[in-house]
Amino acid sequence: MKVAIIGQGYVGLTISVFAARANEVIGYDRNTILVENLNSGKSHIEGVDGELLKKLIAQGKFRATSSSADITGSDIVLIAVPTPLSINRKPDLSFIDAACKVIGESLDSPSLIINESTSYPGTIRNYIKPAIEKYSKVKLAHEYAISPERVDPGRVEWNQKNTPRLFVGLTPEATRRTREFYATFCDNLVEVSSPEVAEAAKLFENTFRQVNIALVNELAQISHALGIDVRETLDAANTKPYGFMKFTPSAGVGGHCIPVDPSYLAHLALENGVRATFIERANEVNLEMPTYIAKRVASDNGGSLKGKKVLVVGVAYKPNVADTRETPAEHLIEALNEMGAVVTWSDEVVGSWKGQSSSALGGADIAIVVTKHDVVSSGAILKAAPYVFDTTGAVKGAAQL
Ligand SMILES: NC(=O)c1ccc[n+]([C@@H]2O[C@H](COP(=O)([O-])OP(=O)(O)OC[C@H]3O[C@@H](n4cnc5c(N)ncnc54)[C@H](O)[C@@H]3O)[C@@H](O)[C@H]2O)c1
């Protein structure tokens, strides 16, 4: 089958290399530099090997493109574009709309269109299908399906092959063809009864994480006030063999999923007359963590950070990836700047961020660890400043969150 994948980011590229085992994959992305890099075998995603890309290109199984003409004639089109929040934290479907436009304008024969981008229930039925029909020059009998993506970039033990995949079409024929496509690379397909169930399940998976992370971050604050070690408390609770799942405190949540997806559910809930109070409160707690941390560090350092050289260690939102989207490090740096600190950051995995290069790991009065990559040793972090505050629990010997 000829498969066009719209968006070649974390999701689109990962799917591309799996789908290319048994299909001819066209990786369409509007970022021309990215397309050029992919076509010369340079991967920008942890877990997608450049050598594998080169091999697939040489075998004619994968090709990246920015030309919409290459989408024409596809049997299947997958949507894997960003679904962020707007400035006022509302769902922003403008990337989905742009993807629908290019799909609608490019297809000249009936195709199966599958959405993998995360969005609220009803998106494939009430948004994507009408949008593609609106942009199509001729009336074509496309089929539509949903299969929300669950990839966790950087995680190796769970991948496209062994992670159960939810899916369903708007019609039985769409469901049949969707199953046939994913069966070419995924061993565990879970059909649900409606697209809305699949879309809601994806949002709830990430809401579950968001709320539990907030809960444990609140526990960290309570524990500090009570003089109790929060991590020992969590380890102790985790000895219960049932009914408990351990989450750990942190500087907050980051990435394109956990800080964003729950607000898609909250938005749809409110439109239907229900307030998603857990989601709202969890957002508040997680977003307040950087300020809480800055205040804790100030209090440990004579009550003020004015003029102090503070080094933020690790600005990626999680270990061993270069992804800085929605990173809590950004809010921490803002909070520290507001308190008069002279702030720099160090992250050799990220390298450069917001037009700045990573600073050396040292020469600071205070170091605050937001993310600890495996390539950075605890010993080196402890030498970076006379006072080190660790939000990760990985740097033994540092002051702990
Ligand atoms: N990153 C994750 O871990 C993850 C996991 C599961 C689900 N998701 C969801 O998958 C979707 C994609 O996320 P991502 O992390 O891959 O995003 P990303 O930012 O890594 O990649 C998106 C790509 O789409 C391209 N793009 C944007 N608009 C386009 C258009 N109109 N036409 C062609 N290309 C376009 C961008 O240039 C970019 O390369 C989102 O809905 C996200 O919530 C992400």
XYZ file of C-alpha atoms and ligand atoms in Angstrom:
445
model
C 0.000 0.000 0.000
C 1.113 3.560 -0.607
C 0.914 5.342 2.748
C 1.347 9.107 3.159
C 2.136 10.261 6.694
C 1.416 13.944 7.288
C 3.915 15.279 9.856
C 7.345 13.707 10.372
C 7.886 14.553 14.038
C 8.080 12.237 17.039
C 4.945 10.351 16.032
C 4.996 10.564 12.226
C 8.611 9.517 11.751
C 8.359 6.697 14.280
C 5.301 5.302 12.484
C 6.972 5.818 9.101
C 9.863 3.467 9.813
C 7.570 0.738 11.161
C 4.995 1.104 8.357
C 7.794 1.049 5.756
C 8.485 -2.613 6.567
C 5.494 -3.656 4.455
C 4.356 -0.490 2.670
C 5.679 2.307 0.503
C 5.767 5.304 2.855
C 5.752 8.962 1.855
C 6.723 11.121 4.840
C 5.144 14.507 4.148
C 6.243 17.479 6.255
C 6.069 21.190 5.530
C 9.460 21.714 7.172
C 11.760 21.527 4.125
C 15.003 21.376 6.148
C 13.663 18.410 8.094
C 12.686 16.706 4.825
C 16.154 17.296 3.380
C 17.772 15.832 6.509
C 15.523 12.770 6.504
C 16.265 12.093 2.849
C 19.990 12.152 3.603
C 19.489 9.674 6.461
C 19.628 12.152 9.361
C 17.059 11.336 12.043
C 15.973 13.964 14.593
C 14.162 11.474 16.826
C 15.641 9.313 19.575
C 14.871 5.715 18.699
C 14.800 6.260 14.922
C 18.156 5.209 13.561
C 19.669 7.198 10.683
C 21.167 4.012 9.207
C 17.712 2.422 9.099
C 16.382 5.514 7.312
C 19.172 5.247 4.725
C 18.374 1.553 4.192
C 14.627 2.188 3.759
C 15.331 5.031 1.324
C 17.717 2.847 -0.706
C 15.068 0.081 -0.846
C 12.468 2.597 -2.074
C 10.316 1.990 1.004
C 10.534 5.484 2.476
C 10.897 8.971 1.100
C 10.349 12.334 2.781
C 8.765 15.178 0.859
C 7.331 18.680 1.143
C 5.524 18.374 -2.143
C 1.785 17.812 -1.768
C 1.717 16.146 -5.206
C 3.424 13.122 -3.578
C 0.308 12.526 -1.445
C -1.805 11.999 -4.568
C -2.718 8.355 -5.148
C -2.155 7.244 -1.534
C -4.191 4.247 -0.350
C -3.858 5.461 3.226
C -3.143 8.901 4.693
C -2.143 9.228 8.339
C -2.368 12.520 10.234
C 0.409 13.081 12.811
C 0.603 16.860 13.260
C 0.775 18.877 16.498
C -2.354 19.545 18.549
C -1.165 22.235 20.988
C -3.034 24.677 23.207
C -3.647 28.283 22.193
C -2.307 31.160 24.290
C -5.433 30.953 26.482
C -5.000 27.177 26.877
C -7.778 26.154 24.488
C -7.417 23.337 21.854
C -5.647 24.632 18.752
C -6.671 22.507 15.759
C -5.044 24.807 13.195
C -2.360 22.195 12.325
C -5.081 19.561 11.844
C -6.965 22.003 9.635
C -3.845 22.647 7.536
C -3.291 18.877 7.227
C -6.929 18.413 6.116
C -6.428 21.128 3.504
C -3.370 19.493 1.948
C -5.033 16.054 2.051
C -8.308 17.317 0.564
C -6.553 19.222 -2.196
C -4.104 16.413 -3.054
C -6.166 13.226 -3.128
C -7.769 12.393 -6.434
C -9.036 8.898 -5.542
C -10.770 7.404 -2.486
C -8.418 6.775 0.408
C -8.454 5.700 4.058
C -7.658 8.660 6.318
C -6.506 7.790 9.842
C -5.937 10.342 12.584
C -3.109 9.625 15.049
C -2.915 13.148 16.499
C -4.364 13.535 19.976
C -7.603 15.494 20.163
C -10.979 15.546 21.869
C -13.763 13.026 21.195
C -15.579 13.803 17.966
C -12.534 15.154 16.104
C -12.436 12.541 13.324
C -16.215 12.518 12.848
C -17.110 16.192 13.311
C -13.921 18.035 12.395
C -11.536 16.071 10.148
C -14.110 14.421 7.844
C -16.045 17.655 7.136
C -12.793 19.621 6.713
C -11.364 17.193 4.151
C -14.698 17.146 2.302
C -14.703 20.959 2.301
C -11.180 21.156 0.847
C -11.655 18.379 -1.766
C -12.044 19.642 -5.309
C -14.099 16.581 -6.268
C -16.438 14.486 -4.135
C -14.559 11.287 -3.154
C -15.781 8.411 -0.973
C -12.936 8.434 1.570
C -13.030 6.210 4.642
C -12.090 7.637 8.054
C -10.599 6.046 11.177
C -8.861 6.887 14.425
C -5.897 5.251 16.122
C -4.495 7.493 18.854
C -0.725 7.285 19.168
C 0.854 6.042 22.413
C 4.567 6.294 21.549
C 6.886 7.346 24.388
C 10.010 8.689 22.659
C 13.171 7.263 24.185
C 11.424 4.220 25.670
C 12.777 1.074 24.043
C 10.934 -1.798 25.709
C 7.527 -0.560 24.496
C 7.378 0.256 20.802
C 5.070 0.234 17.789
C 5.203 -3.562 17.610
C 4.273 -4.516 21.150
C 2.281 -1.530 22.480
C -1.458 -2.292 22.246
C -3.055 0.034 19.725
C -6.670 1.270 19.964
C -8.450 1.735 16.669
C -11.839 1.931 14.937
C -13.269 3.392 11.747
C -16.335 5.463 11.072
C -17.640 2.507 9.009
C -17.040 -1.273 9.227
C -15.015 -1.052 5.993
C -12.779 1.661 7.499
C -12.294 -0.512 10.596
C -11.381 -3.534 8.452
C -8.826 -1.598 6.405
C -7.361 0.094 9.480
C -6.835 -3.289 11.138
C -5.232 -4.626 7.954
C -2.798 -1.671 7.846
C -1.668 -1.693 11.493
C -1.362 -5.509 11.463
C 1.613 -5.015 9.120
C 3.680 -3.804 12.097
C 1.694 -4.016 15.358
C 1.010 -7.307 17.188
C -1.717 -6.089 19.522
C -4.713 -4.329 17.997
C -7.647 -3.384 20.216
C -10.840 -2.488 18.380
C -13.241 -0.240 20.303
C -16.901 0.468 19.577
C -16.628 4.097 18.414
C -14.009 6.707 17.461
C -15.144 8.787 20.430
C -14.165 5.969 22.833
C -10.669 5.753 21.292
C -10.252 9.546 21.417
C -11.506 9.754 25.023
C -9.314 6.834 26.135
C -6.192 8.584 24.831
C -7.070 11.791 26.675
C -7.854 9.907 29.871
C -4.544 8.002 29.787
C -2.674 11.287 29.897
C -5.111 12.897 32.337
C -4.466 9.983 34.712
C -0.759 10.783 34.611
C -1.268 14.549 34.885
C -3.520 14.261 37.963
C -1.295 11.712 39.717
C 1.832 13.763 39.055
C 0.086 16.809 40.544
C -1.046 14.750 43.542
C 2.480 13.592 44.275
C 3.841 17.107 43.742
C 1.356 18.355 46.339
C 2.448 15.526 48.654
C 6.065 16.706 48.212
C 5.060 20.156 49.459
C 3.059 18.725 52.392
C 5.907 16.339 53.309
C 8.467 19.144 53.343
C 6.250 21.212 55.645
C 5.904 18.181 57.951
C 9.610 17.264 57.826
C 8.899 13.859 56.239
C 10.964 12.366 53.390
C 8.485 12.192 50.490
C 10.444 9.665 48.424
C 10.806 7.268 51.362
C 7.046 7.671 51.971
C 6.326 6.786 48.340
C 8.671 3.780 48.419
C 6.944 2.631 51.601
C 3.458 3.008 50.053
C 4.694 1.197 46.963
C 5.329 -1.982 48.950
C 1.533 -2.518 48.827
C 1.127 -5.143 46.128
C -2.273 -3.919 44.881
C -4.271 -0.688 44.561
C -1.265 1.651 44.422
C 0.802 3.007 41.538
C 3.927 5.025 42.295
C 4.441 8.470 40.768
C 7.371 10.656 41.815
C 7.671 14.401 42.487
C 9.224 16.649 39.855
C 9.613 20.237 38.714
C 6.319 19.842 36.835
C 5.154 18.245 33.616
C 6.491 18.780 30.102
C 6.323 17.529 26.536
C 3.555 17.679 23.979
C 1.162 15.356 25.859
C 0.746 15.521 29.659
C 0.555 19.346 30.033
C -1.699 19.654 26.957
C -4.046 16.702 26.395
C -6.061 16.936 29.638
C -7.067 20.492 28.678
C -8.613 19.082 25.478
C -10.866 16.925 27.665
C -11.591 19.818 30.050
C -12.536 22.040 27.101
C -15.031 19.532 25.675
C -16.406 18.835 29.157
C -17.075 22.542 29.728
C -18.714 22.883 26.311
C -21.077 20.167 27.509
C -21.784 21.770 30.879
C -19.333 19.853 33.105
C -16.294 21.360 34.846
C -13.243 19.072 34.857
C -12.138 20.216 38.317
C -9.423 17.590 38.804
C -7.783 18.611 35.525
C -7.978 22.314 36.410
C -6.451 21.799 39.853
C -3.767 19.423 38.539
C -2.765 22.041 35.965
C -2.463 24.632 38.737
C -0.342 22.418 41.006
C 2.019 21.344 38.214
C 2.375 24.890 36.878
C 3.095 26.209 40.398
C 5.951 23.736 41.016
C 8.734 25.865 39.438
C 7.831 28.840 41.656
C 7.607 26.571 44.695
C 11.076 25.177 43.911
C 12.585 28.649 43.414
C 11.177 29.706 46.808
C 12.502 26.545 48.523
C 15.965 27.146 47.073
C 15.861 30.815 48.169
C 14.841 29.804 51.660
C 17.766 27.317 51.872
C 20.117 30.121 50.741
C 19.509 32.927 53.200
C 16.067 33.916 51.884
C 17.172 35.666 48.684
C 18.554 34.718 45.270
C 19.416 38.303 44.285
C 22.692 38.325 42.337
C 23.309 34.608 42.928
C 24.608 32.555 40.004
C 22.038 29.795 39.523
C 22.629 26.959 37.056
C 19.601 24.962 35.889
C 20.796 21.431 35.085
C 18.786 19.603 32.393
C 16.229 21.617 30.433
C 14.722 18.732 28.429
C 11.365 17.745 29.864
C 12.525 14.202 30.586
C 15.804 12.247 30.750
C 17.782 11.188 27.672
C 15.761 13.129 25.080
C 16.431 16.544 23.535
C 12.748 17.555 23.655
C 12.170 20.884 25.442
C 8.498 21.397 24.565
C 6.532 22.737 27.560
C 9.543 22.043 29.777
C 9.102 23.133 33.416
C 12.714 24.401 33.204
C 11.370 27.409 31.295
C 9.024 28.445 34.124
C 11.752 27.773 36.679
C 14.164 30.070 34.836
C 11.454 32.774 34.707
C 10.784 32.424 38.451
C 14.516 32.577 39.258
C 15.003 35.633 37.035
C 12.102 37.370 38.763
C 13.820 36.707 42.085
C 16.953 38.495 40.829
C 19.149 35.435 40.211
C 21.693 35.348 37.379
C 20.496 32.244 35.583
C 22.272 29.935 33.121
C 21.438 26.393 32.034
C 23.375 23.288 31.132
C 22.081 20.373 29.047
C 24.470 18.580 26.723
C 21.682 16.436 25.229
C 19.653 19.519 24.241
C 22.775 21.484 23.161
C 21.048 24.690 22.108
C 17.703 26.101 23.195
C 15.953 29.427 22.553
C 18.964 30.685 20.606
C 21.400 29.924 23.441
C 24.002 27.198 23.833
C 24.302 24.955 26.855
C 26.627 26.362 29.551
C 29.384 24.373 31.205
C 28.409 22.324 34.228
C 30.118 24.385 36.928
C 30.994 27.805 38.273
C 27.617 28.461 39.934
C 26.572 29.354 43.477
C 23.503 27.154 43.183
C 22.573 24.301 40.841
C 18.998 23.076 40.423
C 18.494 19.733 38.690
C 15.321 19.621 36.596
C 16.274 16.644 34.422
C 19.153 14.226 34.857
C 20.336 12.569 31.645
C 22.328 9.326 31.947
C 25.329 10.954 30.231
C 25.659 13.490 33.067
C 27.061 11.966 36.257
C 25.781 12.813 39.722
C 29.398 13.461 40.738
C 29.789 16.143 38.058
C 26.492 17.764 39.102
C 27.507 17.827 42.780
C 30.757 19.596 41.809
C 28.880 22.234 39.759
C 27.973 24.378 42.807
C 28.370 24.366 46.596
C 24.577 23.970 46.929
C 22.682 21.556 44.659
C 18.898 21.124 44.766
C 17.613 17.989 43.050
C 14.004 17.740 41.830
C 14.532 14.282 40.299
C 15.621 12.103 43.225
C 18.535 10.833 41.107
C 21.370 12.930 42.580
C 22.178 11.466 45.971
C 23.902 13.951 48.279
C 21.987 16.964 46.933
C 19.146 18.740 48.756
C 15.981 16.926 47.690
C 12.533 18.107 46.616
N 5.454 13.222 21.155
C 4.817 12.243 21.757
O 5.377 11.592 22.609
C 3.381 11.893 21.390
C 2.848 10.702 21.866
C 1.554 10.353 21.533
C 0.780 11.226 20.779
N 1.295 12.413 20.335
C 0.450 13.271 19.520
O 0.837 13.145 18.159
C 0.679 14.390 17.469
C 2.006 14.801 16.843
O 2.937 15.025 17.877
P 4.501 14.994 17.618
O 5.121 14.878 18.965
O 4.856 14.016 16.579
O 4.710 16.467 17.049
P 6.074 17.070 16.422
O 6.039 18.519 16.687
O 7.249 16.266 16.855
O 5.918 16.803 14.858
C 4.911 17.353 14.086
C 5.449 17.535 12.675
O 4.347 17.953 11.874
C 4.809 18.927 10.946
N 3.650 19.660 10.508
C 2.904 20.553 11.176
N 1.873 20.954 10.437
C 1.962 20.313 9.248
C 1.205 20.299 8.066
N 0.107 21.033 7.960
N 1.601 19.521 7.059
C 2.709 18.767 7.162
N 3.476 18.715 8.255
C 3.103 19.479 9.290
C 5.842 19.710 11.709
O 6.741 20.349 10.836
C 6.514 18.615 12.558
O 7.643 18.069 11.899
C 0.129 15.354 18.489
O -1.264 15.358 18.428
C 0.568 14.760 19.811
O -0.275 15.113 20.888
C 2.582 12.753 20.610
